[in-house]
Coordinates of C-alpha atoms and ligand atoms in Angstrom, one line a residue:
M15 CA 129.4 72.1 79.1
S16 CA 126.4 71.2 76.1
I17 CA 124.0 73.2 76.0
F18 CA 121.5 71.4 77.6
E19 CA 123.3 72.2 81.2
R20 CA 124.3 75.5 80.3
L21 CA 120.3 76.4 79.8
R22 CA 120.3 74.0 83.3
F23 CA 122.4 75.2 85.5
P24 CA 121.5 79.2 85.4
V25 CA 117.4 77.6 85.8
I26 CA 119.2 75.9 88.9
F27 CA 121.1 79.3 90.3
G28 CA 118.1 80.7 89.9
L29 CA 116.3 78.3 91.9
L30 CA 118.7 78.2 94.9
K31 CA 118.8 82.3 95.0
E32 CA 115.0 82.2 95.3
Q33 CA 114.7 79.7 98.1
R34 CA 117.6 81.3 100.0
R35 CA 115.3 84.7 99.1
R36 CA 112.2 82.9 100.7
R37 CA 114.2 81.8 103.8
L38 CA 115.3 85.1 104.2
R39 CA 111.8 86.7 104.0
T40 CA 110.2 84.6 106.6
Q41 CA 112.8 84.6 109.4
P42 CA 111.5 86.0 112.7
F43 CA 112.6 90.0 112.6
P44 CA 114.2 91.1 115.6
E45 CA 112.1 92.9 117.7
K46 CA 115.1 95.3 118.3
W47 CA 115.6 95.8 114.8
L48 CA 111.7 96.5 113.9
A49 CA 111.7 99.4 116.4
T50 CA 114.8 101.0 115.4
I51 CA 113.0 101.1 111.7
K52 CA 109.3 102.4 113.4
R53 CA 111.8 105.5 115.0
N54 CA 113.7 105.9 112.0
V55 CA 111.3 105.6 109.0
L56 CA 108.5 107.6 109.4
F57 CA 106.8 106.5 106.1
S58 CA 107.1 102.9 107.4
R59 CA 104.4 103.6 110.3
R60 CA 102.1 104.4 107.9
L61 CA 101.9 101.7 105.6
P62 CA 99.1 98.6 105.6
P63 CA 99.8 95.8 108.1
N64 CA 100.3 93.4 104.3
D65 CA 102.7 96.0 102.9
Q66 CA 104.4 96.2 106.5
G67 CA 105.7 92.6 106.7
E68 CA 106.2 92.8 102.5
L69 CA 108.3 95.8 103.5
L70 CA 110.5 94.0 106.4
G71 CA 111.1 90.5 104.0
H72 CA 112.7 92.9 102.0
V73 CA 114.5 94.0 104.3
Q74 CA 115.8 90.7 105.1
V75 CA 116.7 89.6 102.1
F76 CA 118.6 93.0 100.9
L77 CA 120.4 92.7 104.4
G78 CA 121.6 89.0 103.6
E79 CA 122.7 90.1 100.1
K80 CA 124.0 93.6 99.8
R81 CA 127.1 94.6 101.7
F82 CA 127.8 98.2 103.8
E83 CA 130.8 99.9 104.3
G84 CA 131.9 102.8 106.5
C85 CA 133.9 105.5 105.0
G86 CA 135.4 109.0 105.8
G87 CA 135.3 107.5 110.0
L88 CA 131.8 106.6 110.0
Q89 CA 131.1 103.2 112.3
L90 CA 128.3 101.0 110.4
T91 CA 125.6 100.1 113.3
D92 CA 122.5 98.2 112.6
E93 CA 120.5 101.6 112.4
V94 CA 123.0 103.1 110.1
C95 CA 121.7 99.8 107.9
L96 CA 118.3 99.2 108.5
T97 CA 117.2 102.9 107.9
I98 CA 119.1 103.0 104.5
A99 CA 117.5 99.3 103.5
S100 CA 114.1 100.1 104.6
Q101 CA 114.2 102.9 102.2
A102 CA 115.0 101.4 99.7
C103 CA 113.1 98.2 99.8
L104 CA 109.9 100.6 99.6
L105 CA 110.3 100.9 96.1
L106 CA 110.2 96.7 95.7
L107 CA 107.0 96.4 97.2
H108 CA 104.1 94.6 95.2
R109 CA 106.6 93.8 92.2
E110 CA 108.4 90.9 91.3
T111 CA 111.8 92.2 92.0
D112 CA 115.6 91.0 91.9
Y113 CA 117.1 93.4 94.9
F114 CA 118.5 95.8 92.4
P115 CA 120.9 93.3 90.9
H116 CA 123.6 95.5 89.4
L117 CA 123.9 96.3 93.6
L118 CA 126.3 94.8 95.5
T119 CA 127.9 97.2 97.6
I120 CA 126.4 100.7 100.0
L121 CA 129.3 103.4 101.0
V122 CA 127.8 105.2 103.7
Y123 CA 129.6 108.6 104.8
P124 CA 128.9 110.0 107.7
S125 CA 128.1 113.7 106.2
T126 CA 128.8 115.5 103.1
Y127 CA 131.7 114.2 101.1
M128 CA 134.2 115.8 98.3
V129 CA 134.9 114.5 95.1
D130 CA 136.5 115.8 92.5
E131 CA 134.5 116.9 89.1
T132 CA 134.7 118.1 86.1
R133 CA 132.4 120.2 84.4
H134 CA 130.9 121.3 81.5
V135 CA 130.6 125.2 81.5
E136 CA 130.4 126.1 77.7
G137 CA 131.5 125.0 74.6
P138 CA 135.3 124.3 75.3
L139 CA 135.1 125.3 78.7
W140 CA 135.1 123.2 81.6
S141 CA 135.7 123.5 84.7
E142 CA 137.0 120.9 87.5
G143 CA 137.3 120.9 91.4
K144 CA 135.8 119.9 94.3
T145 CA 132.0 119.1 95.1
A146 CA 130.0 118.1 97.5
R147 CA 127.6 114.7 97.3
L148 CA 125.4 113.3 99.4
G149 CA 124.8 110.8 97.0
E150 CA 125.8 108.8 94.1
T151 CA 125.9 106.0 92.1
G152 CA 126.5 104.4 88.7
R153 CA 125.3 101.9 85.9
R154 CA 128.7 99.8 86.0
L155 CA 130.5 100.9 89.2
G156 CA 128.3 98.3 91.7
T157 CA 128.0 100.7 94.0
L158 CA 125.8 103.3 95.8
V159 CA 127.6 105.8 98.0
L160 CA 124.9 108.0 100.8
A161 CA 125.7 110.8 103.4
W162 CA 124.5 109.4 106.4
D163 CA 123.2 112.1 108.1
A164 CA 120.6 113.0 104.8
A165 CA 120.0 109.3 104.9
K166 CA 118.5 109.9 108.5
S167 CA 117.4 112.9 108.0
G168 CA 115.4 112.2 104.6
A169 CA 113.8 109.6 106.6
A170 CA 112.5 111.0 109.2
D171 CA 110.8 114.0 107.0
P172 CA 108.6 111.6 104.8
C173 CA 106.7 114.2 102.6
D174 CA 109.2 117.7 102.1
G175 CA 109.7 115.9 98.8
K176 CA 113.6 115.1 98.8
N177 CA 114.8 111.5 99.9
V178 CA 118.7 110.7 99.2
V179 CA 118.2 107.2 99.3
L180 CA 114.9 107.0 97.2
H181 CA 116.7 108.6 94.4
E182 CA 120.0 107.0 94.2
F183 CA 117.8 103.4 94.1
A184 CA 115.8 105.3 91.4
H185 CA 118.8 105.1 89.5
Q186 CA 119.5 101.7 90.4
L187 CA 116.0 100.1 89.0
D188 CA 116.2 102.8 85.9
Y189 CA 119.8 100.6 85.5
E190 CA 117.8 97.2 85.3
N191 CA 116.4 98.0 81.5
G192 CA 120.7 97.8 81.1
T193 CA 120.8 101.5 80.2
E194 CA 120.1 104.9 82.0
D195 CA 117.8 106.3 79.9
G196 CA 115.3 107.4 83.5
A197 CA 113.1 104.9 82.4
P198 CA 112.9 100.9 84.3
L199 CA 112.5 98.1 83.7
L200 CA 108.1 98.2 82.0
A201 CA 106.8 94.6 81.5
T202 CA 104.7 95.0 78.0
R203 CA 105.8 97.2 75.1
A204 CA 102.8 99.3 75.5
Q205 CA 104.2 99.8 78.8
Q206 CA 106.9 101.0 77.4
L207 CA 105.3 103.2 74.7
S208 CA 103.5 104.9 77.5
W209 CA 105.8 105.5 79.8
Q210 CA 108.0 106.7 76.9
R211 CA 104.9 109.7 75.4
V212 CA 104.4 111.0 79.3
M213 CA 107.8 111.3 80.2
R214 CA 109.0 112.9 76.9
I215 CA 106.5 115.9 77.7
E216 CA 106.9 116.2 81.5
F217 CA 110.9 116.5 80.7
A218 CA 110.2 119.0 78.1
S219 CA 108.0 120.8 80.5
L220 CA 110.6 120.7 83.7
R221 CA 113.4 121.4 81.0
A222 CA 111.1 125.4 79.7
A223 CA 110.4 125.5 83.5
E224 CA 114.2 125.7 84.7
E225 CA 114.9 128.2 81.7
T226 CA 111.4 130.6 82.6
G227 CA 112.1 130.3 86.4
V228 CA 108.5 128.9 87.2
P229 CA 108.6 127.4 90.3
T230 CA 108.3 123.7 89.9
L231 CA 106.8 120.7 92.3
L232 CA 109.9 118.7 90.9
D233 CA 113.1 118.9 91.7
I234 CA 114.9 121.6 89.0
Y235 CA 117.4 119.6 89.4
G236 CA 115.4 116.5 87.0
A237 CA 115.8 118.9 84.1
T238 CA 119.5 117.9 84.1
N239 CA 118.8 114.6 81.5
P240 CA 115.7 112.1 81.7
A241 CA 117.8 109.5 84.4
E242 CA 117.9 112.4 86.7
F243 CA 114.4 113.3 86.2
F244 CA 112.9 109.8 87.4
A245 CA 115.2 110.4 89.8
V246 CA 113.5 113.4 91.4
C247 CA 110.1 111.9 89.8
V248 CA 110.7 108.8 92.2
E249 CA 111.0 110.6 95.0
A250 CA 107.9 113.1 94.6
F251 CA 105.9 109.7 93.8
F252 CA 106.5 108.9 97.5
E253 CA 107.4 112.4 99.8
R254 CA 104.6 114.7 97.2
P255 CA 101.7 111.8 96.1
R256 CA 99.0 114.2 96.4
A257 CA 100.5 116.8 95.4
L258 CA 102.1 115.1 92.0
R259 CA 98.7 113.4 91.5
A260 CA 97.0 116.6 91.3
R261 CA 99.1 118.2 89.0
H262 CA 100.7 115.4 86.9
P263 CA 97.9 113.1 86.8
R264 CA 99.3 110.8 83.5
L265 CA 103.0 111.5 85.6
Y266 CA 101.5 109.8 88.9
A267 CA 99.6 107.5 86.6
E268 CA 102.7 106.3 85.3
L269 CA 104.1 105.6 88.2
Q270 CA 101.6 104.1 89.8
T271 CA 101.5 101.5 87.6
Y272 CA 105.8 100.8 87.9
F273 CA 105.2 100.6 91.6
R274 CA 101.8 98.7 92.0
Q275 CA 102.0 101.4 94.9
D276 CA 99.5 104.7 95.7
P277 CA 101.3 106.4 98.0
A278 CA 98.7 109.2 98.6
L279 CA 96.8 106.4 100.4
F280 CA 99.4 106.2 103.1
S281 CA 101.3 109.9 102.7
A282 CA 101.0 111.9 105.9
E283 CA 101.5 114.6 102.7
A284 CA 97.7 116.5 103.7
E285 CA 98.1 116.7 107.0
K286 CA 101.5 119.1 107.2
Ligands
ZN317 ZN1 120.4 111.0 90.5

């Protein structure tokens, strides 16, 4: 293959992919599916009309490109796929997106599932045992795992600060720059520097709160490492945007610039 052909094929592939996605986005959205999303995913009712339309288009592409598998006896239904896809696609609105390119398959368990885990205790000490999980994903796995009951209850309460679907898909955004470092793909060097500066300070502050036991708005699990910090920030950004903006204005501003969204405008948070 000549250099010219090598250069040409990715371009053609990219164009075909975009054409296919445009077709998926513009095909009619089944009324039954829309009713399921409106019933299960509360934030979808509050989005501005244009964003609702964009969300449904992204959901069509998502369902056309990702594979769902039921595990542990879970029977996959439209409701399962739509509830998960529509929450994940909230993270894609307003941005140029490649639809979570590292992700191929979503595995769904009925409820909390158990995994074998080796944990570092202290010094040379490690413990082995089973731990319960609601969800997980990994940079090289191509899969994302979710507990259906947690995915469903997260969608039903859009402002309790917790959402396992947003959390796990935030990890997928983190992978888009090729590393798992708590920073998504940022457009400019200036954005990267600003992101690093703000996140470093906010992460250090959460770690300090973990040590002193001071109550925090952000889930203290975010103190684990920068990748988990980003994932819990994304949960707070969409679920507790007004509180996050008030208590962590610089953090909110970084997330707002990246996501090109201002969830404080459509959140149900203040009405709780
Ligand atoms: Zn995580």
